[in-house]
Amino acid sequence: LNIETEDGLAMKYCNPTLTCAGPATTTTTTTTTTTTTIPAPTVSPMKNRKQKKFRFYYNPSLILHAFCSEPTCVSVIQSNGIGYELAKEASGVVGRAVKQDNIGTLRQICPTGSQQFRNLAFNKVGRHYEHNLNGSGLKRGWVAAVYGACQAKKPIKRWKCRYSEDLMYDYNLEGNTFYSGLVQDGG
């Protein structure tokens, strides 16, 4: 999974290797010199308001996480009987995802790379939540399934817990003794 950092999906600049809006690359050749000019990056209209925070919630006594992007999802996870804490100390932002209704805008500004975006959702399996990329279950938004698609560059990995059936999604948990060395799916 590639979900972008707290400060937003990395779409501020158009990647020349993707089909994006903006001027074309030009090449000038003389008898002795070849010069390739890549246009200055263009600013994308995809702003944070078109994204939503992908948050985790934690139950420290059971060592279990759940993941939500909006208040209705929080109501669903709270009704499952596990009791996730909503306080700042037991929750946080994993990253951002493109809002469900903004995938069209993303497809316009980055038509090739956006084909690599998938509809991230989570399903409860036993006492933990597992992701899927087909949008079934508790939806989180659209995320890049391929590193670099529309310049998404923050890979989120799935980590198995050493002490419970928990699965956690984060960039790097090697410093956390609960998850260190237990990245799944090859990272």
mmCIF file of C-alpha atoms in Angstrom:
data_model
loop_
_atom_site.group_PDB
_atom_site.id
_atom_site.type_symbol
_atom_site.label_atom_id
_atom_site.label_comp_id
_atom_site.label_asym_id
_atom_site.label_seq_id
_atom_site.Cartn_x
_atom_site.Cartn_y
_atom_site.Cartn_z
ATOM 1 C CA LEU A 1 0.000 0.000 0.000
ATOM 2 C CA ASN A 2 1.176 3.499 -0.638
ATOM 3 C CA ILE A 3 -0.599 6.026 1.512
ATOM 4 C CA GLU A 4 0.862 9.466 1.798
ATOM 5 C CA THR A 5 2.101 11.189 4.922
ATOM 6 C CA GLU A 6 0.182 13.476 7.291
ATOM 7 C CA ASP A 7 0.932 16.524 5.152
ATOM 8 C CA GLY A 8 -0.824 15.059 2.144
ATOM 9 C CA LEU A 9 -0.710 12.918 -0.941
ATOM 10 C CA ALA A 10 2.440 13.757 -2.870
ATOM 11 C CA MET A 11 0.754 15.318 -5.858
ATOM 12 C CA LYS A 12 2.134 18.840 -5.729
ATOM 13 C CA TYR A 13 4.287 18.210 -8.787
ATOM 14 C CA CYS A 14 3.713 16.343 -11.997
ATOM 15 C CA ASN A 15 6.081 13.415 -12.527
ATOM 16 C CA PRO A 16 7.488 13.583 -16.101
ATOM 17 C CA THR A 17 7.376 9.761 -16.362
ATOM 18 C CA LEU A 18 3.584 9.793 -15.922
ATOM 19 C CA THR A 19 0.952 11.252 -18.204
ATOM 20 C CA CYS A 20 0.068 14.469 -16.418
ATOM 21 C CA ALA A 21 -1.183 17.897 -17.358
ATOM 22 C CA GLY A 22 1.554 20.371 -18.205
ATOM 23 C CA PRO A 23 3.973 21.366 -20.962
ATOM 24 C CA ALA A 24 5.873 18.721 -22.885
ATOM 25 C CA THR A 25 9.568 17.940 -22.581
ATOM 26 C CA THR A 26 11.643 19.507 -25.361
ATOM 27 C CA THR A 27 14.943 18.351 -26.812
ATOM 28 C CA THR A 28 17.279 20.641 -28.760
ATOM 29 C CA THR A 29 20.168 19.183 -30.750
ATOM 30 C CA THR A 30 23.008 21.132 -32.364
ATOM 31 C CA THR A 31 26.072 19.735 -34.123
ATOM 32 C CA THR A 32 27.960 19.436 -30.836
ATOM 33 C CA THR A 33 25.415 19.538 -27.991
ATOM 34 C CA THR A 34 22.113 17.894 -27.096
ATOM 35 C CA THR A 35 20.038 19.628 -24.440
ATOM 36 C CA THR A 36 16.869 18.189 -22.912
ATOM 37 C CA THR A 37 14.618 20.591 -21.079
ATOM 38 C CA ILE A 38 12.105 19.249 -18.578
ATOM 39 C CA PRO A 39 9.408 21.784 -17.767
ATOM 40 C CA ALA A 40 9.105 23.229 -14.293
ATOM 41 C CA PRO A 41 6.780 21.186 -12.074
ATOM 42 C CA THR A 42 3.150 22.179 -12.302
ATOM 43 C CA VAL A 43 1.057 22.714 -9.215
ATOM 44 C CA SER A 44 -1.750 20.195 -8.872
ATOM 45 C CA PRO A 45 -5.292 21.135 -7.841
ATOM 46 C CA MET A 46 -5.363 18.062 -5.546
ATOM 47 C CA LYS A 47 -5.280 19.739 -2.130
ATOM 48 C CA ASN A 48 -5.752 18.343 1.369
ATOM 49 C CA ARG A 49 -9.477 19.136 1.237
ATOM 50 C CA LYS A 50 -9.802 16.392 -1.396
ATOM 51 C CA GLN A 51 -8.106 13.914 0.918
ATOM 52 C CA LYS A 52 -8.976 12.459 4.276
ATOM 53 C CA LYS A 53 -6.884 11.329 7.174
ATOM 54 C CA PHE A 54 -6.429 7.604 7.540
ATOM 55 C CA ARG A 55 -6.410 7.125 11.337
ATOM 56 C CA PHE A 56 -5.715 4.260 13.694
ATOM 57 C CA TYR A 57 -7.445 3.622 17.013
ATOM 58 C CA TYR A 58 -6.000 1.336 19.666
ATOM 59 C CA ASN A 59 -7.131 -0.842 22.548
ATOM 60 C CA PRO A 60 -3.995 -1.138 24.732
ATOM 61 C CA SER A 61 -5.295 -3.896 27.006
ATOM 62 C CA LEU A 62 -6.126 -6.185 24.062
ATOM 63 C CA ILE A 63 -3.318 -4.892 21.801
ATOM 64 C CA LEU A 64 -5.670 -4.367 18.852
ATOM 65 C CA HIS A 65 -5.933 -1.607 16.236
ATOM 66 C CA ALA A 66 -8.789 -0.455 14.016
ATOM 67 C CA PHE A 67 -8.649 2.065 11.175
ATOM 68 C CA CYS A 68 -11.074 4.829 10.174
ATOM 69 C CA SER A 69 -11.367 7.936 8.041
ATOM 70 C CA GLU A 70 -14.681 9.412 9.151
ATOM 71 C CA PRO A 71 -16.964 9.566 12.225
ATOM 72 C CA THR A 72 -19.458 6.989 10.897
ATOM 73 C CA CYS A 73 -16.654 4.441 10.704
ATOM 74 C CA VAL A 74 -15.641 5.202 14.302
ATOM 75 C CA SER A 75 -19.214 4.400 15.369
ATOM 76 C CA VAL A 76 -18.984 1.043 13.577
ATOM 77 C CA ILE A 77 -15.674 0.011 15.159
ATOM 78 C CA GLN A 78 -16.853 1.140 18.595
ATOM 79 C CA SER A 79 -19.940 -1.065 18.252
ATOM 80 C CA ASN A 80 -17.909 -4.254 17.721
ATOM 81 C CA GLY A 81 -17.362 -4.842 21.438
ATOM 82 C CA ILE A 82 -13.592 -4.299 21.517
ATOM 83 C CA GLY A 83 -13.648 -0.705 22.764
ATOM 84 C CA TYR A 84 -10.969 1.314 21.011
ATOM 85 C CA GLU A 85 -9.695 4.389 22.794
ATOM 86 C CA LEU A 86 -10.265 7.650 20.963
ATOM 87 C CA ALA A 87 -7.868 9.746 23.077
ATOM 88 C CA LYS A 88 -4.847 11.286 21.383
ATOM 89 C CA GLU A 89 -2.494 8.884 23.200
ATOM 90 C CA ALA A 90 -4.254 5.833 21.693
ATOM 91 C CA SER A 91 -4.940 7.099 18.186
ATOM 92 C CA GLY A 92 -3.117 8.820 15.388
ATOM 93 C CA VAL A 93 -2.805 9.435 11.684
ATOM 94 C CA VAL A 94 -1.245 6.741 9.511
ATOM 95 C CA GLY A 95 -1.539 8.824 6.340
ATOM 96 C CA ARG A 96 -4.014 10.298 3.882
ATOM 97 C CA ALA A 97 -6.175 8.828 1.161
ATOM 98 C CA VAL A 98 -8.038 10.468 -1.705
ATOM 99 C CA LYS A 99 -11.693 10.897 -0.730
ATOM 100 C CA GLN A 100 -14.175 8.522 -2.377
ATOM 101 C CA ASP A 101 -15.823 11.273 -4.418
ATOM 102 C CA ASN A 102 -12.522 12.828 -5.584
ATOM 103 C CA ILE A 103 -11.089 9.932 -7.573
ATOM 104 C CA GLY A 104 -12.433 11.609 -10.748
ATOM 105 C CA THR A 105 -10.339 14.718 -10.084
ATOM 106 C CA LEU A 106 -7.260 12.562 -9.522
ATOM 107 C CA ARG A 107 -7.909 10.707 -12.789
ATOM 108 C CA GLN A 108 -8.062 14.056 -14.642
ATOM 109 C CA ILE A 109 -4.788 15.459 -13.301
ATOM 110 C CA CYS A 110 -2.862 12.192 -13.414
ATOM 111 C CA PRO A 111 -4.611 9.849 -15.873
ATOM 112 C CA THR A 112 -1.922 7.170 -16.152
ATOM 113 C CA GLY A 113 -0.771 6.987 -12.537
ATOM 114 C CA SER A 114 -4.309 7.122 -11.140
ATOM 115 C CA GLN A 115 -5.050 3.773 -12.801
ATOM 116 C CA GLN A 116 -2.830 2.315 -10.052
ATOM 117 C CA PHE A 117 -5.084 3.632 -7.271
ATOM 118 C CA ARG A 118 -7.304 1.169 -5.407
ATOM 119 C CA ASN A 119 -10.258 1.638 -3.083
ATOM 120 C CA LEU A 120 -8.850 0.814 0.371
ATOM 121 C CA ALA A 121 -11.213 -0.773 2.892
ATOM 122 C CA PHE A 122 -10.947 -2.925 6.013
ATOM 123 C CA ASN A 123 -12.858 -5.994 7.172
ATOM 124 C CA LYS A 124 -12.924 -7.388 10.685
ATOM 125 C CA VAL A 125 -11.405 -10.877 10.753
ATOM 126 C CA GLY A 126 -11.543 -12.449 14.199
ATOM 127 C CA ARG A 127 -10.576 -9.579 16.483
ATOM 128 C CA HIS A 128 -8.363 -7.662 14.054
ATOM 129 C CA TYR A 129 -8.879 -5.684 10.842
ATOM 130 C CA GLU A 130 -7.367 -6.645 7.496
ATOM 131 C CA HIS A 131 -7.193 -4.457 4.418
ATOM 132 C CA ASN A 132 -8.562 -5.102 0.951
ATOM 133 C CA LEU A 133 -8.156 -3.014 -2.167
ATOM 134 C CA ASN A 134 -11.584 -3.592 -3.695
ATOM 135 C CA GLY A 135 -13.583 -1.227 -1.474
ATOM 136 C CA SER A 136 -15.564 -3.876 0.413
ATOM 137 C CA GLY A 137 -16.075 -3.221 4.115
ATOM 138 C CA LEU A 138 -15.205 -0.005 5.935
ATOM 139 C CA LYS A 139 -13.915 2.253 3.151
ATOM 140 C CA ARG A 140 -10.909 4.521 3.743
ATOM 141 C CA GLY A 141 -10.464 6.201 0.351
ATOM 142 C CA TRP A 142 -8.310 5.682 -2.719
ATOM 143 C CA VAL A 143 -4.617 4.844 -2.283
ATOM 144 C CA ALA A 144 -1.763 4.081 -4.660
ATOM 145 C CA ALA A 145 -1.117 0.363 -4.975
ATOM 146 C CA VAL A 146 2.162 1.061 -6.771
ATOM 147 C CA TYR A 147 4.999 3.197 -5.453
ATOM 148 C CA GLY A 148 5.255 6.432 -7.429
ATOM 149 C CA ALA A 149 1.752 6.422 -8.944
ATOM 150 C CA CYS A 150 0.825 10.123 -9.155
ATOM 151 C CA GLN A 151 3.936 10.631 -7.029
ATOM 152 C CA ALA A 152 2.663 8.696 -4.005
ATOM 153 C CA LYS A 153 5.886 7.847 -2.213
ATOM 154 C CA LYS A 154 5.140 6.813 1.341
ATOM 155 C CA PRO A 155 4.751 3.029 1.449
ATOM 156 C CA ILE A 156 2.599 1.715 4.244
ATOM 157 C CA LYS A 157 3.375 -1.836 5.264
ATOM 158 C CA ARG A 158 1.388 -4.423 7.186
ATOM 159 C CA TRP A 159 2.944 -5.624 10.449
ATOM 160 C CA LYS A 160 1.962 -8.641 12.570
ATOM 161 C CA CYS A 161 2.000 -8.212 16.338
ATOM 162 C CA ARG A 162 4.218 -10.417 18.469
ATOM 163 C CA TYR A 163 1.748 -10.519 21.399
ATOM 164 C CA SER A 164 -1.749 -10.601 19.851
ATOM 165 C CA GLU A 165 -3.544 -11.279 16.565
ATOM 166 C CA ASP A 166 -3.290 -7.558 15.771
ATOM 167 C CA LEU A 167 -2.238 -6.240 12.379
ATOM 168 C CA MET A 168 -0.908 -2.679 12.218
ATOM 169 C CA TYR A 169 -0.330 -0.571 9.125
ATOM 170 C CA ASP A 170 2.526 1.924 9.196
ATOM 171 C CA TYR A 171 5.640 3.018 7.335
ATOM 172 C CA ASN A 172 8.204 1.636 9.789
ATOM 173 C CA LEU A 173 7.609 -0.226 13.051
ATOM 174 C CA GLU A 174 11.113 -1.685 13.413
ATOM 175 C CA GLY A 175 11.636 0.396 16.563
ATOM 176 C CA ASN A 176 8.496 -1.027 18.198
ATOM 177 C CA THR A 177 9.176 -4.307 20.050
ATOM 178 C CA PHE A 178 5.575 -5.436 19.485
ATOM 179 C CA TYR A 179 6.062 -5.449 15.671
ATOM 180 C CA SER A 180 9.821 -5.332 14.983
ATOM 181 C CA GLY A 181 10.892 -7.894 12.377
ATOM 182 C CA LEU A 182 7.310 -8.933 11.636
ATOM 183 C CA VAL A 183 6.519 -7.018 8.435
ATOM 184 C CA GLN A 184 4.257 -9.082 6.164
ATOM 185 C CA ASP A 185 3.925 -9.554 2.406
ATOM 186 C CA GLY A 186 7.582 -8.739 1.816
ATOM 187 C CA GLY A 187 7.182 -5.198 3.132
#
